Coordinates of N, CA and C in Angstrom, one line a residue:
M1 N 5.7 -2.3 26.5 CA 6.1 -2.3 25.1 C 4.9 -2.9 24.3
E2 N 4.4 -2.2 23.4 CA 3.3 -2.6 22.6 C 3.7 -3.6 21.5
E3 N 2.9 -4.6 21.3 CA 3.2 -5.6 20.3 C 3.0 -5.0 18.9
Y4 N 3.7 -5.6 18.0 CA 3.6 -5.1 16.6 C 3.8 -6.4 15.7
R5 N 3.4 -6.2 14.5 CA 3.6 -7.3 13.5 C 4.1 -6.7 12.2
L6 N 5.0 -7.4 11.5 CA 5.5 -6.9 10.2 C 4.5 -7.4 9.1
E7 N 4.2 -6.5 8.2 CA 3.3 -6.9 7.1 C 3.5 -5.9 5.9
P8 N 3.2 -6.3 4.7 CA 3.3 -5.4 3.6 C 2.4 -4.2 3.8
A9 N 2.8 -3.0 3.4 CA 2.0 -1.8 3.5 C 0.7 -2.0 2.7
R10 N -0.3 -1.4 3.1 CA -1.6 -1.3 2.4 C -1.7 0.1 1.7
S11 N -2.4 0.1 0.6 CA -2.5 1.4 -0.1 C -3.0 2.5 0.8
A12 N -3.9 2.2 1.7 CA -4.4 3.2 2.7 C -3.3 3.7 3.6
D13 N -2.2 3.0 3.7 CA -1.1 3.4 4.6 C -0.3 4.6 4.1
A14 N -0.3 4.8 2.7 CA 0.6 5.7 2.1 C 0.6 7.1 2.7
P15 N -0.6 7.7 3.0 CA -0.5 9.0 3.7 C 0.2 9.0 5.1
R16 N 0.0 8.0 5.8 CA 0.6 7.9 7.2 C 2.1 7.7 7.0
L17 N 2.5 6.9 6.0 CA 4.0 6.6 5.8 C 4.6 7.9 5.3
A18 N 4.0 8.7 4.4 CA 4.5 9.9 4.0 C 4.7 10.9 5.1
A19 N 3.7 11.0 6.0 CA 3.8 11.9 7.2 C 4.9 11.4 8.1
M20 N 5.1 10.1 8.3 CA 6.2 9.7 9.1 C 7.5 10.0 8.5
S21 N 7.7 9.9 7.1 CA 8.9 10.2 6.5 C 9.2 11.7 6.6
Q22 N 8.2 12.5 6.5 CA 8.4 14.0 6.6 C 8.8 14.4 8.0
Q23 N 8.2 13.7 9.0 CA 8.5 14.1 10.4 C 9.8 13.5 10.9
Y24 N 10.1 12.3 10.5 CA 11.3 11.6 11.1 C 12.5 11.4 10.2
V25 N 12.3 11.5 8.9 CA 13.4 11.3 8.0 C 13.8 12.6 7.3
E26 N 12.8 13.3 6.8 CA 13.0 14.5 6.0 C 12.9 15.8 6.8
A27 N 12.8 15.8 8.1 CA 12.6 17.0 8.9 C 13.6 18.1 8.5
G28 N 13.0 19.2 8.2 CA 13.8 20.4 7.8 C 14.1 20.5 6.3
L29 N 13.6 19.5 5.6 CA 13.8 19.5 4.1 C 12.4 19.6 3.5
K30 N 12.5 19.9 2.2 CA 11.2 19.9 1.4 C 10.9 18.4 1.2
P31 N 9.6 18.0 1.5 CA 9.2 16.6 1.4 C 9.4 16.0 0.0
A32 N 10.1 14.9 0.0 CA 10.4 14.2 -1.3 C 9.6 12.9 -1.4
W33 N 9.2 12.4 -0.2 CA 8.5 11.1 -0.2 C 7.0 11.3 0.2
G34 N 6.2 11.7 -0.8 CA 4.8 11.9 -0.5 C 4.1 10.6 -0.7
A35 N 2.8 10.6 -0.5 CA 1.9 9.5 -0.6 C 1.9 8.9 -2.0
V36 N 2.0 9.7 -3.0 CA 2.0 9.2 -4.4 C 3.3 8.4 -4.7
R37 N 4.4 8.9 -4.3 CA 5.7 8.2 -4.5 C 5.7 6.9 -3.7
I38 N 5.3 7.0 -2.5 CA 5.3 5.7 -1.6 C 4.3 4.7 -2.3
G39 N 3.2 5.2 -2.7 CA 2.2 4.3 -3.4 C 2.8 3.6 -4.6
W40 N 3.6 4.4 -5.4 CA 4.3 3.8 -6.5 C 5.2 2.7 -6.1
H41 N 5.9 2.8 -5.0 CA 6.8 1.7 -4.6 C 5.9 0.5 -4.1
M42 N 4.8 0.8 -3.5 CA 3.9 -0.3 -3.1 C 3.5 -1.2 -4.3
R43 N 3.3 -0.6 -5.5 CA 2.9 -1.3 -6.7 C 4.1 -1.8 -7.5
D44 N 5.3 -1.3 -7.3 CA 6.4 -1.7 -8.0 C 6.9 -3.1 -7.7
A45 N 7.0 -3.9 -8.7 CA 7.4 -5.3 -8.5 C 8.8 -5.5 -7.9
D46 N 9.6 -4.5 -8.0 CA 11.0 -4.5 -7.5 C 11.2 -3.9 -6.2
S47 N 10.1 -3.4 -5.6 CA 10.2 -2.7 -4.3 C 9.3 -3.5 -3.2
V48 N 9.7 -3.3 -2.0 CA 8.9 -3.8 -0.9 C 8.7 -2.6 0.1
V49 N 7.5 -2.4 0.5 CA 7.1 -1.4 1.5 C 6.6 -2.2 2.6
L50 N 7.4 -2.3 3.7 CA 7.1 -3.1 4.8 C 6.7 -2.3 6.0
T51 N 5.7 -2.6 6.8 CA 5.3 -1.9 7.9 C 5.4 -2.7 9.2
A52 N 5.6 -2.0 10.3 CA 5.5 -2.5 11.6 C 4.2 -2.0 12.1
R53 N 3.2 -2.8 12.3 CA 1.8 -2.4 12.7 C 1.6 -2.7 14.1
G54 N 1.3 -1.6 14.9 CA 0.9 -1.8 16.3 C -0.5 -2.1 16.4
L55 N -1.1 -2.1 17.6 CA -2.5 -2.4 17.8 C -3.4 -1.3 17.2
R56 N -2.9 -0.1 17.1 CA -3.8 1.0 16.6 C -3.3 1.6 15.3
A57 N -2.0 1.5 15.0 CA -1.5 2.2 13.9 C -0.2 1.7 13.4
V58 N 0.3 2.1 12.3 CA 1.6 1.8 11.8 C 2.6 2.6 12.7
V59 N 3.6 1.9 13.3 CA 4.5 2.5 14.2 C 5.9 2.6 13.5
G60 N 6.1 1.9 12.4 CA 7.4 2.0 11.7 C 7.2 1.4 10.3
F61 N 8.2 1.8 9.4 CA 8.1 1.2 8.0 C 9.5 1.3 7.4
A62 N 9.6 0.6 6.3 CA 10.8 0.6 5.5 C 10.5 0.4 4.1
I63 N 11.2 1.0 3.2 CA 11.1 0.8 1.7 C 12.4 0.4 1.2
M64 N 12.4 -0.8 0.5 CA 13.6 -1.2 -0.2 C 13.3 -1.6 -1.6
R65 N 14.2 -1.2 -2.5 CA 14.1 -1.5 -3.9 C 15.2 -2.5 -4.3
Y66 N 14.8 -3.6 -4.9 CA 15.8 -4.6 -5.3 C 16.1 -4.6 -6.7
A67 N 17.4 -4.9 -7.0 CA 17.9 -5.0 -8.4 C 18.6 -6.4 -8.5
D68 N 19.2 -6.6 -9.6 CA 19.9 -7.9 -9.8 C 21.0 -8.2 -8.8
E69 N 21.9 -7.2 -8.6 CA 23.1 -7.4 -7.8 C 23.1 -6.7 -6.5
S70 N 22.1 -5.8 -6.3 CA 22.1 -5.0 -5.0 C 20.7 -4.6 -4.7
A71 N 20.5 -4.1 -3.5 CA 19.2 -3.5 -3.1 C 19.5 -2.2 -2.4
H72 N 18.6 -1.3 -2.5 CA 18.7 0.0 -1.9 C 17.7 0.3 -0.9
L73 N 18.1 0.6 0.4 CA 17.1 0.9 1.4 C 16.8 2.4 1.2
N74 N 15.6 2.7 0.8 CA 15.2 4.1 0.5 C 14.8 4.8 1.8
L75 N 14.0 4.2 2.6 CA 13.5 4.8 3.8 C 13.4 3.8 5.0
L76 N 13.7 4.2 6.2 CA 13.4 3.4 7.4 C 13.1 4.4 8.5
A77 N 11.9 4.3 9.0 CA 11.4 5.2 10.1 C 10.6 4.5 11.1
V78 N 10.8 4.9 12.4 CA 10.0 4.4 13.5 C 9.6 5.6 14.3
A79 N 8.4 5.6 14.7 CA 7.8 6.7 15.5 C 8.7 6.8 16.8
P80 N 9.0 8.0 17.3 CA 9.9 8.1 18.4 C 9.5 7.3 19.7
E81 N 8.2 7.3 19.9 CA 7.8 6.6 21.2 C 7.9 5.1 21.1
Y82 N 8.3 4.6 19.9 CA 8.5 3.1 19.7 C 9.9 2.7 19.4
R83 N 10.8 3.7 19.5 CA 12.2 3.4 19.2 C 12.8 2.7 20.3
R84 N 14.0 2.0 20.0 CA 14.7 1.2 21.0 C 14.0 0.0 21.5
Q85 N 13.1 -0.5 20.7 CA 12.3 -1.7 21.0 C 12.6 -2.8 20.0
G86 N 13.5 -2.6 19.1 CA 13.9 -3.6 18.1 C 13.1 -3.6 16.8
I87 N 12.2 -2.5 16.7 CA 11.4 -2.5 15.5 C 12.2 -2.2 14.2
A88 N 13.1 -1.2 14.3 CA 13.9 -0.9 13.1 C 14.7 -2.1 12.7
R89 N 15.3 -2.8 13.7 CA 16.1 -4.0 13.4 C 15.3 -5.1 12.8
S90 N 14.0 -5.3 13.3 CA 13.1 -6.3 12.7 C 12.8 -6.0 11.3
L91 N 12.5 -4.7 11.0 CA 12.2 -4.3 9.6 C 13.4 -4.6 8.7
L92 N 14.5 -4.1 9.1 CA 15.7 -4.3 8.3 C 16.1 -5.8 8.1
T93 N 16.0 -6.5 9.2 CA 16.4 -8.0 9.1 C 15.5 -8.7 8.1
W94 N 14.2 -8.4 8.1 CA 13.2 -9.0 7.2 C 13.6 -8.6 5.8
L95 N 13.9 -7.4 5.5 CA 14.3 -6.9 4.2 C 15.6 -7.5 3.7
E96 N 16.6 -7.7 4.6 CA 17.8 -8.3 4.3 C 17.6 -9.8 3.9
S97 N 16.8 -10.4 4.7 CA 16.5 -11.8 4.5 C 15.9 -12.0 3.1
T98 N 15.0 -11.1 2.8 CA 14.3 -11.2 1.4 C 15.4 -11.0 0.3
A99 N 16.3 -10.1 0.5 CA 17.3 -9.8 -0.5 C 18.2 -11.1 -0.6
L100 N 18.6 -11.7 0.5 CA 19.4 -12.9 0.5 C 18.7 -14.0 -0.3
T101 N 17.5 -14.2 0.1 CA 16.7 -15.3 -0.6 C 16.6 -15.1 -2.1
A102 N 16.5 -13.8 -2.5 CA 16.5 -13.5 -4.0 C 17.8 -13.5 -4.6
G103 N 18.9 -13.7 -3.9 CA 20.2 -13.8 -4.5 C 20.8 -12.4 -4.6
T104 N 20.3 -11.4 -3.9 CA 20.8 -10.1 -3.9 C 21.6 -9.9 -2.6
F105 N 22.9 -9.7 -2.7 CA 23.8 -9.8 -1.5 C 24.2 -8.4 -1.0
R106 N 24.2 -7.4 -1.8 CA 24.7 -6.1 -1.3 C 23.5 -5.1 -1.1
I107 N 23.5 -4.5 0.1 CA 22.5 -3.5 0.4 C 23.2 -2.2 0.6
A108 N 22.6 -1.2 0.0 CA 23.2 0.2 0.1 C 22.1 1.1 0.6
L109 N 22.6 2.2 1.2 CA 21.7 3.2 1.8 C 22.5 4.5 1.9
E110 N 21.7 5.6 2.1 CA 22.3 6.9 2.5 C 21.6 7.4 3.7
L111 N 22.3 8.1 4.5 CA 21.7 8.8 5.6 C 22.3 10.1 5.9
R112 N 21.6 11.0 6.6 CA 22.1 12.3 6.9 C 23.4 12.2 7.8
A113 N 24.4 13.0 7.3 CA 25.7 12.9 8.0 C 25.6 13.2 9.5
G114 N 24.7 14.1 9.9 CA 24.5 14.5 11.3 C 23.6 13.5 12.1
N115 N 23.1 12.5 11.5 CA 22.3 11.5 12.2 C 23.1 10.5 12.9
T116 N 23.7 10.9 14.1 CA 24.6 10.0 14.8 C 23.9 8.7 15.3
A117 N 22.7 8.8 15.7 CA 22.0 7.6 16.2 C 21.8 6.6 15.0
A118 N 21.5 7.0 13.9 CA 21.3 6.1 12.7 C 22.7 5.5 12.3
R119 N 23.7 6.3 12.4 CA 25.0 5.8 12.0 C 25.4 4.7 13.0
A120 N 25.2 4.9 14.3 CA 25.5 3.9 15.2 C 24.7 2.6 15.0
F121 N 23.4 2.8 14.7 CA 22.5 1.7 14.5 C 23.0 0.8 13.3
Y122 N 23.3 1.5 12.2 CA 23.7 0.7 11.0 C 25.1 0.1 11.3
A123 N 26.0 0.8 11.9 CA 27.3 0.2 12.2 C 27.2 -1.0 13.1
A124 N 26.3 -1.0 14.1 CA 26.1 -2.2 14.9 C 25.5 -3.4 14.1
L125 N 24.9 -3.1 13.0 CA 24.4 -4.2 12.2 C 25.3 -4.6 11.1
G126 N 26.5 -4.1 11.1 CA 27.5 -4.5 10.1 C 27.6 -3.6 8.8
Y127 N 26.9 -2.5 8.8 CA 27.0 -1.6 7.6 C 28.3 -0.8 7.7
Q128 N 29.0 -0.7 6.6 CA 30.2 0.1 6.5 C 30.0 1.4 5.8
E129 N 30.6 2.5 6.3 CA 30.5 3.8 5.6 C 31.5 3.7 4.5
C130 N 31.0 4.1 3.3 CA 31.9 4.0 2.1 C 32.0 5.3 1.4
G131 N 31.5 6.4 1.9 CA 31.7 7.7 1.3 C 30.7 8.7 1.7
E132 N 31.1 9.9 1.4 CA 30.2 11.1 1.7 C 29.7 11.6 0.3
V133 N 28.5 12.2 0.3 CA 27.9 12.8 -0.8 C 27.5 14.2 -0.5
P134 N 28.4 15.2 -0.6 CA 28.0 16.6 -0.3 C 26.7 17.0 -1.1
G135 N 25.8 17.7 -0.4 CA 24.7 18.2 -1.0 C 23.6 17.2 -1.5
Y136 N 23.8 16.0 -1.0 CA 22.8 14.9 -1.4 C 21.4 15.3 -1.1
Y137 N 21.2 15.8 0.0 CA 19.8 16.2 0.5 C 19.5 17.6 0.0
Q138 N 18.9 17.7 -1.2 CA 18.4 18.9 -1.7 C 19.4 20.0 -1.8
G139 N 20.7 19.6 -2.0 CA 21.8 20.5 -2.1 C 22.2 21.2 -0.9
V140 N 21.6 20.8 0.3 CA 22.0 21.5 1.5 C 22.6 20.7 2.6
E141 N 22.5 19.3 2.4 CA 23.0 18.5 3.5 C 23.8 17.3 2.9
T142 N 24.9 16.9 3.6 CA 25.7 15.8 3.2 C 25.1 14.5 3.6
A143 N 25.2 13.5 2.7 CA 24.8 12.1 3.1 C 26.0 11.3 3.3
I144 N 25.9 10.3 4.1 CA 26.9 9.2 4.3 C 26.3 8.0 3.6
R145 N 27.1 7.4 2.7 CA 26.7 6.2 2.0 C 27.2 5.0 2.7
L146 N 26.4 4.0 2.9 CA 26.7 2.8 3.6 C 26.4 1.6 2.8
T147 N 27.1 0.5 3.0 CA 26.8 -0.7 2.3 C 27.0 -1.9 3.3
R148 N 26.5 -3.0 2.9 CA 26.6 -4.3 3.7 C 26.4 -5.4 2.8
D149 N 27.3 -6.4 2.9 CA 27.1 -7.7 2.2 C 26.3 -8.6 3.2
V150 N 25.1 -8.9 2.9 CA 24.2 -9.7 3.8 C 24.6 -11.1 3.9
R151 N 25.5 -11.6 3.0 CA 26.0 -13.0 3.2 C 26.7 -13.2 4.5
A152 N 27.4 -12.1 5.0 CA 28.2 -12.2 6.2 C 27.3 -12.6 7.4
S153 N 26.1 -12.2 7.4 CA 25.2 -12.5 8.5 C 24.9 -14.0 8.6
R154 N 25.1 -14.7 7.5 CA 24.7 -16.1 7.5 C 25.9 -17.0 7.8
E155 N 27.1 -16.4 7.9 CA 28.3 -17.2 8.2 C 28.5 -17.3 9.7
T156 N 28.9 -18.5 10.1 CA 29.3 -18.7 11.5 C 30.8 -18.9 11.6
P157 N 31.4 -18.6 12.7 CA 32.9 -18.7 12.8 C 33.3 -20.2 12.5
G158 N 34.3 -20.3 11.7 CA 34.8 -21.6 11.3 C 34.2 -22.3 10.2
T159 N 33.2 -21.7 9.6 CA 32.5 -22.3 8.5 C 32.8 -21.7 7.1
R160 N 33.5 -20.6 7.1 CA 33.9 -20.0 5.9 C 35.1 -20.7 5.3
E161 N 35.1 -20.8 4.0 CA 36.2 -21.4 3.3 C 37.4 -20.5 3.4
P162 N 38.6 -21.1 3.7 CA 39.8 -20.3 3.8 C 40.2 -19.6 2.5
S163 N 40.8 -18.4 2.7 CA 41.3 -17.7 1.5 C 42.6 -18.3 1.1
P164 N 42.9 -18.2 -0.3 CA 44.2 -18.7 -0.8 C 45.3 -17.9 -0.3

């Protein structure tokens, strides 16, 4: 297993991140996340573009946009040869922690309905499916909408105030 470190994306990473999005997230669709759009998020004060950088290249990345009451995970991708090594979990945990620190407790995302691996990944991390959006992906593919309250990850059994 190759070591990696999490760090903010660099402007020079935008073409690589766009290529990863097109290969691993948008496969079979017209590319919507090009280098220009990703670069915009790198400069946006309300967005974080986080990379998992291996010894030779970026092996994974995530883009999250923060608002007052919620955050939206726009993209999360890990190169196939680096999957199942905890990279996606590390990226998401870092972004969730940032949201919690900023007082943003609800995270939302959409994923392709047929992506059973991603559905299982997010379910294991406490994300709840809250609806379907037919035609979400360029009018041809249904999305599943998921949400999670990140405060739940900070609670330990027996420490939560009882409900009335």
